[in-house]
Structures are given as structure tokens and as C-alpha cells.
Short mmCIF file of N, CA and C in Angstrom, two decimals:
data_model
loop_
_atom_site.label_atom_id
_atom_site.label_comp_id
_atom_site.label_asym_id
_atom_site.label_seq_id
_atom_site.Cartn_x
_atom_site.Cartn_y
_atom_site.Cartn_z
N UNK A 1 19.51 -7.95 19.13
CA UNK A 1 19.63 -7.12 20.32
C UNK A 1 20.95 -7.48 21.00
N UNK A 2 21.68 -6.46 21.46
CA UNK A 2 23.02 -6.65 22.02
C UNK A 2 23.92 -7.25 20.94
N UNK A 3 23.95 -6.59 19.80
CA UNK A 3 24.62 -7.10 18.61
C UNK A 3 26.13 -7.19 18.75
N UNK A 4 26.70 -6.46 19.69
CA UNK A 4 28.16 -6.49 19.84
C UNK A 4 28.83 -6.04 18.55
N UNK A 5 29.87 -6.73 18.15
CA UNK A 5 30.57 -6.35 16.93
C UNK A 5 29.99 -7.01 15.68
N UNK A 6 28.87 -7.73 15.82
CA UNK A 6 28.09 -8.11 14.65
C UNK A 6 28.27 -9.49 14.07
N UNK A 7 28.73 -10.45 14.83
CA UNK A 7 28.88 -11.80 14.27
C UNK A 7 27.59 -12.35 13.68
N UNK A 8 26.51 -12.33 14.45
CA UNK A 8 25.22 -12.81 13.97
C UNK A 8 24.68 -11.88 12.90
N UNK A 9 24.81 -10.58 13.12
CA UNK A 9 24.32 -9.58 12.17
C UNK A 9 24.90 -9.81 10.78
N UNK A 10 26.20 -9.94 10.69
CA UNK A 10 26.86 -10.13 9.40
C UNK A 10 26.51 -11.48 8.78
N UNK A 11 26.42 -12.52 9.60
CA UNK A 11 26.07 -13.84 9.07
C UNK A 11 24.68 -13.83 8.43
N UNK A 12 23.74 -13.16 9.06
CA UNK A 12 22.39 -13.07 8.50
C UNK A 12 22.38 -12.22 7.23
N UNK A 13 23.06 -11.10 7.24
CA UNK A 13 23.11 -10.23 6.06
C UNK A 13 23.74 -10.95 4.87
N UNK A 14 24.74 -11.77 5.13
CA UNK A 14 25.37 -12.55 4.04
C UNK A 14 24.38 -13.53 3.41
N UNK A 15 23.33 -13.87 4.15
CA UNK A 15 22.29 -14.77 3.64
C UNK A 15 21.12 -13.98 3.04
N UNK A 16 21.38 -12.72 2.73
CA UNK A 16 20.41 -11.83 2.09
C UNK A 16 19.21 -11.50 2.98
N UNK A 17 19.45 -11.45 4.29
CA UNK A 17 18.41 -11.09 5.26
C UNK A 17 18.69 -9.67 5.74
N UNK A 18 17.65 -8.84 5.71
CA UNK A 18 17.79 -7.48 6.23
C UNK A 18 17.82 -7.55 7.75
N UNK A 19 18.79 -6.84 8.36
CA UNK A 19 19.03 -6.94 9.81
C UNK A 19 19.07 -5.55 10.42
N UNK A 20 18.45 -5.43 11.59
CA UNK A 20 18.60 -4.24 12.42
C UNK A 20 19.40 -4.67 13.64
N UNK A 21 20.56 -4.07 13.83
CA UNK A 21 21.45 -4.42 14.94
C UNK A 21 21.31 -3.37 16.04
N UNK A 22 20.82 -3.80 17.19
CA UNK A 22 20.69 -2.92 18.35
C UNK A 22 21.86 -3.19 19.29
N UNK A 23 22.48 -2.14 19.80
CA UNK A 23 23.50 -2.29 20.83
C UNK A 23 23.61 -0.98 21.59
N UNK A 24 24.02 -1.09 22.85
CA UNK A 24 24.20 0.10 23.68
C UNK A 24 25.50 0.83 23.34
N UNK A 25 26.44 0.13 22.71
CA UNK A 25 27.76 0.68 22.44
C UNK A 25 27.87 1.28 21.04
N UNK A 26 28.11 2.57 20.97
CA UNK A 26 28.32 3.21 19.67
C UNK A 26 29.59 2.69 19.00
N UNK A 27 30.58 2.31 19.80
CA UNK A 27 31.83 1.74 19.27
C UNK A 27 31.55 0.41 18.57
N UNK A 28 30.77 -0.46 19.21
CA UNK A 28 30.42 -1.75 18.60
C UNK A 28 29.62 -1.54 17.31
N UNK A 29 28.69 -0.61 17.33
CA UNK A 29 27.89 -0.35 16.14
C UNK A 29 28.74 0.20 14.99
N UNK A 30 29.71 1.02 15.31
CA UNK A 30 30.62 1.53 14.29
C UNK A 30 31.41 0.37 13.68
N UNK A 31 31.81 -0.58 14.50
CA UNK A 31 32.53 -1.78 14.01
C UNK A 31 31.63 -2.57 13.04
N UNK A 32 30.36 -2.70 13.38
CA UNK A 32 29.42 -3.38 12.48
C UNK A 32 29.33 -2.63 11.16
N UNK A 33 29.18 -1.32 11.21
CA UNK A 33 29.08 -0.52 9.98
C UNK A 33 30.32 -0.68 9.10
N UNK A 34 31.50 -0.66 9.72
CA UNK A 34 32.75 -0.84 8.96
C UNK A 34 32.79 -2.22 8.31
N UNK A 35 32.45 -3.25 9.10
CA UNK A 35 32.46 -4.62 8.56
C UNK A 35 31.44 -4.78 7.44
N UNK A 36 30.27 -4.16 7.61
CA UNK A 36 29.23 -4.24 6.58
C UNK A 36 29.71 -3.57 5.29
N UNK A 37 30.36 -2.43 5.43
CA UNK A 37 30.87 -1.73 4.25
C UNK A 37 31.93 -2.56 3.54
N UNK A 38 32.86 -3.14 4.30
CA UNK A 38 33.91 -3.97 3.71
C UNK A 38 33.33 -5.17 2.98
N UNK A 39 32.22 -5.70 3.49
CA UNK A 39 31.61 -6.89 2.88
C UNK A 39 30.57 -6.53 1.82
N UNK A 40 30.35 -5.23 1.61
CA UNK A 40 29.34 -4.81 0.64
C UNK A 40 27.92 -5.08 1.11
N UNK A 41 27.71 -5.05 2.42
CA UNK A 41 26.41 -5.38 3.00
C UNK A 41 25.71 -4.20 3.64
N UNK A 42 26.19 -2.99 3.38
CA UNK A 42 25.63 -1.83 4.08
C UNK A 42 24.14 -1.63 3.81
N UNK A 43 23.63 -2.10 2.69
CA UNK A 43 22.19 -1.97 2.39
C UNK A 43 21.36 -2.96 3.20
N UNK A 44 21.96 -4.00 3.71
CA UNK A 44 21.25 -5.04 4.45
C UNK A 44 21.25 -4.82 5.96
N UNK A 45 22.14 -3.95 6.46
CA UNK A 45 22.33 -3.80 7.90
C UNK A 45 22.04 -2.36 8.33
N UNK A 46 21.18 -2.24 9.30
CA UNK A 46 20.86 -0.95 9.91
C UNK A 46 21.25 -1.04 11.38
N UNK A 47 21.85 -0.02 11.91
CA UNK A 47 22.29 -0.05 13.31
C UNK A 47 21.50 0.98 14.12
N UNK A 48 21.21 0.59 15.38
CA UNK A 48 20.45 1.44 16.27
C UNK A 48 21.08 1.37 17.66
N UNK A 49 21.44 2.52 18.19
CA UNK A 49 21.97 2.55 19.55
C UNK A 49 20.79 2.46 20.53
N UNK A 50 20.78 1.40 21.33
CA UNK A 50 19.68 1.17 22.27
C UNK A 50 20.16 0.27 23.39
N UNK A 51 19.64 0.51 24.58
CA UNK A 51 19.93 -0.28 25.77
C UNK A 51 18.74 -1.18 26.02
N UNK A 52 18.95 -2.51 25.98
CA UNK A 52 17.82 -3.40 26.14
C UNK A 52 17.30 -3.46 27.58
N UNK A 53 17.91 -2.71 28.48
CA UNK A 53 17.36 -2.55 29.82
C UNK A 53 16.28 -1.46 29.85
N UNK A 54 16.09 -0.80 28.72
CA UNK A 54 15.10 0.27 28.57
C UNK A 54 14.12 -0.12 27.46
N UNK A 55 12.92 0.47 27.47
CA UNK A 55 11.99 0.20 26.36
C UNK A 55 12.58 0.66 25.03
N UNK A 56 12.25 -0.06 23.97
CA UNK A 56 12.67 0.31 22.63
C UNK A 56 11.72 1.36 22.06
N UNK A 57 12.19 2.12 21.09
CA UNK A 57 11.35 3.13 20.45
C UNK A 57 10.13 2.48 19.82
N UNK A 58 9.01 3.19 19.86
CA UNK A 58 7.74 2.67 19.34
C UNK A 58 7.82 2.23 17.88
N UNK A 59 8.66 2.87 17.11
CA UNK A 59 8.74 2.52 15.68
C UNK A 59 9.19 1.07 15.46
N UNK A 60 9.80 0.45 16.49
CA UNK A 60 10.25 -0.94 16.37
C UNK A 60 9.27 -1.93 16.98
N UNK A 61 8.15 -1.45 17.49
CA UNK A 61 7.15 -2.32 18.10
C UNK A 61 6.56 -3.25 17.04
N UNK A 62 6.56 -4.53 17.33
CA UNK A 62 6.00 -5.57 16.43
C UNK A 62 6.60 -5.51 15.04
N UNK A 63 7.87 -5.18 14.94
CA UNK A 63 8.51 -4.99 13.63
C UNK A 63 9.28 -6.21 13.12
N UNK A 64 9.53 -7.21 13.97
CA UNK A 64 10.45 -8.27 13.58
C UNK A 64 9.84 -9.66 13.72
N UNK A 65 10.28 -10.56 12.84
CA UNK A 65 9.87 -11.96 12.90
C UNK A 65 10.75 -12.75 13.87
N UNK A 66 12.04 -12.37 13.94
CA UNK A 66 13.00 -13.07 14.78
C UNK A 66 13.90 -12.05 15.45
N UNK A 67 14.18 -12.27 16.72
CA UNK A 67 15.14 -11.45 17.46
C UNK A 67 16.15 -12.40 18.10
N UNK A 68 17.43 -12.07 17.96
CA UNK A 68 18.52 -12.83 18.57
C UNK A 68 19.06 -12.05 19.77
N UNK A 69 19.32 -12.77 20.85
CA UNK A 69 19.98 -12.21 22.04
C UNK A 69 21.06 -13.22 22.42
N UNK A 70 22.29 -12.91 22.04
CA UNK A 70 23.39 -13.85 22.22
C UNK A 70 24.36 -13.34 23.28
N UNK A 71 24.57 -14.17 24.30
CA UNK A 71 25.57 -13.92 25.34
C UNK A 71 25.37 -12.59 26.06
N UNK A 72 24.11 -12.20 26.27
CA UNK A 72 23.85 -10.90 26.89
C UNK A 72 22.80 -10.91 27.99
N UNK A 73 22.01 -11.94 28.11
CA UNK A 73 20.91 -11.92 29.09
C UNK A 73 21.43 -11.75 30.52
N UNK A 74 22.63 -12.19 30.78
CA UNK A 74 23.19 -12.05 32.13
C UNK A 74 23.44 -10.59 32.51
N UNK A 75 23.53 -9.71 31.53
CA UNK A 75 23.84 -8.31 31.80
C UNK A 75 22.61 -7.43 31.99
N UNK A 76 21.46 -8.05 32.14
CA UNK A 76 20.24 -7.28 32.37
C UNK A 76 20.08 -6.99 33.86
N UNK A 77 19.48 -5.86 34.16
CA UNK A 77 19.19 -5.52 35.56
C UNK A 77 18.00 -6.33 36.06
N UNK A 78 17.00 -6.48 35.22
CA UNK A 78 15.78 -7.21 35.55
C UNK A 78 15.44 -8.05 34.32
N UNK A 79 15.74 -9.34 34.39
CA UNK A 79 15.58 -10.21 33.20
C UNK A 79 14.14 -10.22 32.69
N UNK A 80 13.18 -10.32 33.59
CA UNK A 80 11.78 -10.36 33.15
C UNK A 80 11.41 -9.07 32.42
N UNK A 81 11.82 -7.93 32.95
CA UNK A 81 11.51 -6.64 32.33
C UNK A 81 12.21 -6.50 30.98
N UNK A 82 13.48 -6.87 30.91
CA UNK A 82 14.22 -6.77 29.65
C UNK A 82 13.65 -7.69 28.59
N UNK A 83 13.30 -8.91 28.97
CA UNK A 83 12.71 -9.84 28.01
C UNK A 83 11.34 -9.36 27.54
N UNK A 84 10.60 -8.72 28.42
CA UNK A 84 9.31 -8.15 28.03
C UNK A 84 9.52 -7.05 27.00
N UNK A 85 10.51 -6.17 27.23
CA UNK A 85 10.81 -5.10 26.27
C UNK A 85 11.24 -5.68 24.93
N UNK A 86 12.09 -6.70 24.97
CA UNK A 86 12.56 -7.33 23.74
C UNK A 86 11.41 -8.01 23.01
N UNK A 87 10.52 -8.67 23.75
CA UNK A 87 9.41 -9.38 23.11
C UNK A 87 8.49 -8.43 22.36
N UNK A 88 8.42 -7.16 22.78
CA UNK A 88 7.57 -6.19 22.09
C UNK A 88 8.11 -5.83 20.71
N UNK A 89 9.35 -6.20 20.44
CA UNK A 89 9.91 -6.00 19.11
C UNK A 89 9.33 -6.98 18.10
N UNK A 90 8.81 -8.10 18.60
CA UNK A 90 8.38 -9.20 17.74
C UNK A 90 6.92 -9.09 17.32
N UNK A 91 6.67 -9.52 16.08
CA UNK A 91 5.30 -9.67 15.61
C UNK A 91 4.66 -10.85 16.35
N UNK A 92 3.35 -10.92 16.33
CA UNK A 92 2.66 -12.06 16.92
C UNK A 92 3.17 -13.35 16.27
N UNK A 93 3.52 -14.31 17.09
CA UNK A 93 4.07 -15.57 16.59
C UNK A 93 5.56 -15.51 16.32
N UNK A 94 6.18 -14.34 16.56
CA UNK A 94 7.62 -14.20 16.33
C UNK A 94 8.44 -15.04 17.29
N UNK A 95 9.69 -15.23 16.93
CA UNK A 95 10.60 -16.09 17.69
C UNK A 95 11.73 -15.27 18.29
N UNK A 96 11.97 -15.48 19.57
CA UNK A 96 13.13 -14.92 20.26
C UNK A 96 14.13 -16.05 20.46
N UNK A 97 15.35 -15.84 20.01
CA UNK A 97 16.43 -16.81 20.16
C UNK A 97 17.38 -16.25 21.22
N UNK A 98 17.52 -17.00 22.30
CA UNK A 98 18.41 -16.58 23.39
C UNK A 98 19.53 -17.61 23.49
N UNK A 99 20.76 -17.16 23.36
CA UNK A 99 21.93 -18.02 23.47
C UNK A 99 22.70 -17.56 24.70
N UNK A 100 22.85 -18.46 25.67
CA UNK A 100 23.51 -18.06 26.92
C UNK A 100 24.15 -19.25 27.62
N UNK A 101 25.29 -19.03 28.27
CA UNK A 101 25.82 -20.06 29.14
C UNK A 101 24.96 -20.11 30.40
N UNK A 102 24.68 -21.32 30.88
CA UNK A 102 23.86 -21.47 32.07
C UNK A 102 24.62 -22.17 33.18
N UNK A 103 24.26 -21.83 34.40
CA UNK A 103 24.83 -22.46 35.59
C UNK A 103 23.86 -23.51 36.09
N UNK A 104 24.39 -24.66 36.44
CA UNK A 104 23.59 -25.78 36.93
C UNK A 104 23.70 -25.83 38.45
N UNK A 105 22.56 -25.92 39.13
CA UNK A 105 22.55 -25.98 40.59
C UNK A 105 23.42 -27.15 41.07
N UNK A 106 24.21 -26.89 42.10
CA UNK A 106 25.06 -27.92 42.69
C UNK A 106 26.45 -28.01 42.09
N UNK A 107 26.70 -27.30 41.00
CA UNK A 107 28.01 -27.29 40.36
C UNK A 107 28.82 -26.10 40.86
N UNK A 108 30.13 -26.22 40.85
CA UNK A 108 31.01 -25.13 41.24
C UNK A 108 31.49 -24.39 39.99
N UNK A 109 31.51 -23.06 40.08
CA UNK A 109 31.93 -22.23 38.95
C UNK A 109 32.90 -21.17 39.44
N UNK A 110 33.80 -20.76 38.53
CA UNK A 110 34.72 -19.68 38.91
C UNK A 110 34.05 -18.33 38.67
N UNK A 111 34.73 -17.27 39.06
CA UNK A 111 34.16 -15.92 38.99
C UNK A 111 33.79 -15.52 37.57
N UNK A 112 34.64 -15.84 36.62
CA UNK A 112 34.36 -15.52 35.23
C UNK A 112 33.10 -16.23 34.74
N UNK A 113 32.98 -17.51 35.04
CA UNK A 113 31.80 -18.26 34.62
C UNK A 113 30.52 -17.66 35.21
N UNK A 114 30.56 -17.32 36.49
CA UNK A 114 29.36 -16.76 37.11
C UNK A 114 29.04 -15.36 36.60
N UNK A 115 30.06 -14.63 36.15
CA UNK A 115 29.81 -13.26 35.67
C UNK A 115 29.17 -13.22 34.29
N UNK A 116 29.30 -14.28 33.51
CA UNK A 116 28.76 -14.28 32.14
C UNK A 116 27.63 -15.27 31.94
N UNK A 117 27.17 -15.91 33.02
CA UNK A 117 26.17 -16.96 32.91
C UNK A 117 24.93 -16.61 33.71
N UNK A 118 23.86 -17.36 33.46
CA UNK A 118 22.63 -17.23 34.23
C UNK A 118 22.29 -18.58 34.83
N UNK A 119 21.59 -18.54 35.93
CA UNK A 119 21.08 -19.77 36.53
C UNK A 119 20.07 -20.40 35.59
N UNK A 120 20.27 -21.68 35.29
CA UNK A 120 19.35 -22.37 34.39
C UNK A 120 17.93 -22.33 34.93
N UNK A 121 17.79 -22.58 36.21
CA UNK A 121 16.46 -22.59 36.82
C UNK A 121 15.80 -21.22 36.70
N UNK A 122 16.57 -20.16 36.97
CA UNK A 122 16.01 -18.81 36.92
C UNK A 122 15.58 -18.43 35.51
N UNK A 123 16.43 -18.64 34.53
CA UNK A 123 16.10 -18.22 33.17
C UNK A 123 14.92 -19.01 32.63
N UNK A 124 14.87 -20.29 32.93
CA UNK A 124 13.76 -21.10 32.42
C UNK A 124 12.45 -20.73 33.11
N UNK A 125 12.50 -20.35 34.37
CA UNK A 125 11.30 -19.89 35.07
C UNK A 125 10.79 -18.59 34.45
N UNK A 126 11.69 -17.64 34.20
CA UNK A 126 11.31 -16.37 33.58
C UNK A 126 10.74 -16.61 32.19
N UNK A 127 11.39 -17.44 31.41
CA UNK A 127 10.93 -17.70 30.04
C UNK A 127 9.55 -18.35 30.05
N UNK A 128 9.36 -19.35 30.90
CA UNK A 128 8.08 -20.06 30.93
C UNK A 128 6.94 -19.20 31.44
N UNK A 129 7.23 -18.20 32.27
CA UNK A 129 6.18 -17.28 32.75
C UNK A 129 5.77 -16.29 31.67
N UNK A 130 6.72 -15.87 30.83
CA UNK A 130 6.46 -14.80 29.87
C UNK A 130 6.11 -15.25 28.46
N UNK A 131 6.51 -16.45 28.09
CA UNK A 131 6.37 -16.87 26.70
C UNK A 131 5.67 -18.21 26.59
N UNK A 132 5.18 -18.46 25.40
CA UNK A 132 4.63 -19.78 25.12
C UNK A 132 5.63 -20.53 24.26
N UNK A 133 5.51 -21.81 24.27
CA UNK A 133 6.35 -22.65 23.41
C UNK A 133 7.84 -22.39 23.62
N UNK A 134 8.30 -22.53 24.86
CA UNK A 134 9.72 -22.39 25.19
C UNK A 134 10.40 -23.72 24.88
N UNK A 135 11.42 -23.67 24.05
CA UNK A 135 12.13 -24.89 23.67
C UNK A 135 13.64 -24.70 23.80
N UNK A 136 14.31 -25.78 24.14
CA UNK A 136 15.77 -25.78 24.07
C UNK A 136 16.12 -26.30 22.68
N UNK A 137 16.74 -25.44 21.91
CA UNK A 137 17.13 -25.78 20.54
C UNK A 137 18.43 -26.58 20.53
N UNK A 138 19.38 -26.15 21.37
CA UNK A 138 20.65 -26.89 21.44
C UNK A 138 21.34 -26.63 22.77
N UNK A 139 22.18 -27.57 23.14
CA UNK A 139 23.06 -27.44 24.30
C UNK A 139 24.45 -27.86 23.85
N UNK A 140 25.39 -26.94 23.98
CA UNK A 140 26.77 -27.22 23.61
C UNK A 140 27.65 -26.94 24.81
N UNK A 141 28.92 -27.14 24.68
CA UNK A 141 29.84 -26.87 25.78
C UNK A 141 29.95 -28.06 26.71
N UNK A 142 30.43 -27.79 27.91
CA UNK A 142 30.62 -28.85 28.89
C UNK A 142 29.28 -29.24 29.52
N UNK A 143 29.16 -30.49 29.95
CA UNK A 143 27.91 -30.97 30.53
C UNK A 143 27.50 -30.16 31.75
N UNK A 144 28.48 -29.75 32.57
CA UNK A 144 28.14 -29.01 33.79
C UNK A 144 28.04 -27.50 33.54
N UNK A 145 28.44 -27.03 32.35
CA UNK A 145 28.37 -25.60 32.01
C UNK A 145 28.02 -25.46 30.53
N UNK A 146 26.75 -25.77 30.19
CA UNK A 146 26.37 -25.73 28.78
C UNK A 146 26.08 -24.33 28.26
N UNK A 147 26.25 -24.17 26.97
CA UNK A 147 25.81 -23.00 26.24
C UNK A 147 24.48 -23.41 25.63
N UNK A 148 23.40 -22.83 26.13
CA UNK A 148 22.06 -23.25 25.74
C UNK A 148 21.46 -22.22 24.79
N UNK A 149 20.81 -22.74 23.74
CA UNK A 149 20.05 -21.90 22.83
C UNK A 149 18.58 -22.19 23.06
N UNK A 150 17.87 -21.16 23.53
CA UNK A 150 16.42 -21.26 23.75
C UNK A 150 15.70 -20.61 22.58
N UNK A 151 14.62 -21.23 22.14
CA UNK A 151 13.70 -20.62 21.18
C UNK A 151 12.39 -20.42 21.91
N UNK A 152 11.89 -19.19 21.90
CA UNK A 152 10.62 -18.91 22.56
C UNK A 152 9.74 -18.13 21.58
N UNK A 153 8.46 -18.34 21.72
CA UNK A 153 7.52 -17.71 20.80
C UNK A 153 6.63 -16.74 21.56
N UNK A 154 6.38 -15.59 20.96
CA UNK A 154 5.48 -14.60 21.61
C UNK A 154 4.08 -14.76 21.06
#
């Protein structure tokens, strides 16, 4: 979800995994299609224009084992609602992987950092209310501004 130009999409397809790339941008999806064709991966990658701030089409309900959301949760209008819509894509027991820079209370951040990040407290509260088995898989980046990868199970 929010596949962008397809970094994760292409990496998974190269590992012989069938991928459906959702993005709101037709331009980004076209870039994925071009890259897939150049890499000979067009049979592994399917693209769908969709806004994760809206419900997904019923045909994708409970269709996936794993959903990735990388560097996009900050762009949701209502995080709880968007995560609920995204979680409906997953089969029972499926895993949602969220990769996002987080802001730590009491730290100072510039405008760019605040525009692309989420409050750690807020995102963890939303995740813990909606999902079971919320785990931090990794924390990279600076100690006061980490890039956190959350794994949550539906």
C-alpha cells in the first residue's frame, strides 16, 4: 500500500513473490510497470490505483498474507480509519508491516521532519487499540529520530 515507485514491490517480485502494488498516483504505478517490464517481472507485479484514505475494493478483502506500508502513514487523514481499511486487506493472522520515522516527545524537529513523521506515542496507541501482537521489528536512524518498523497482526 502506498507503493510509490516500487522499491519494496520490485524487491519482493525479484524473490519470486507475487505482489499487488496499490498507490494513489498513476504516475508512480506507471513507473512500477516500466521497472517491472525492464526486469522481466511483469507477471509477478499487478498495480492498482487506490487511495488508502478510502476503503479498498471488496475483491481485495482478506486477500493478502502481508501488507507493507512504508513512509506513508503520516499522510493519512485519519490514521485509525486508514489502518482499519488496510487491515481488511489481510487474511486472519496476516501481518501489516509499517515503516515510518517517528517523533519522540520532548525532542525538537525541523519542518521537514515533522511533515514526514508521526508521533511515536500516537502511532503506538492507534496500533495497540486496533491490532494484536504489535511489535517493533527494528529501529534505525538517529536515537532522537528513529525509523521504526512495526509488525502488527490482525
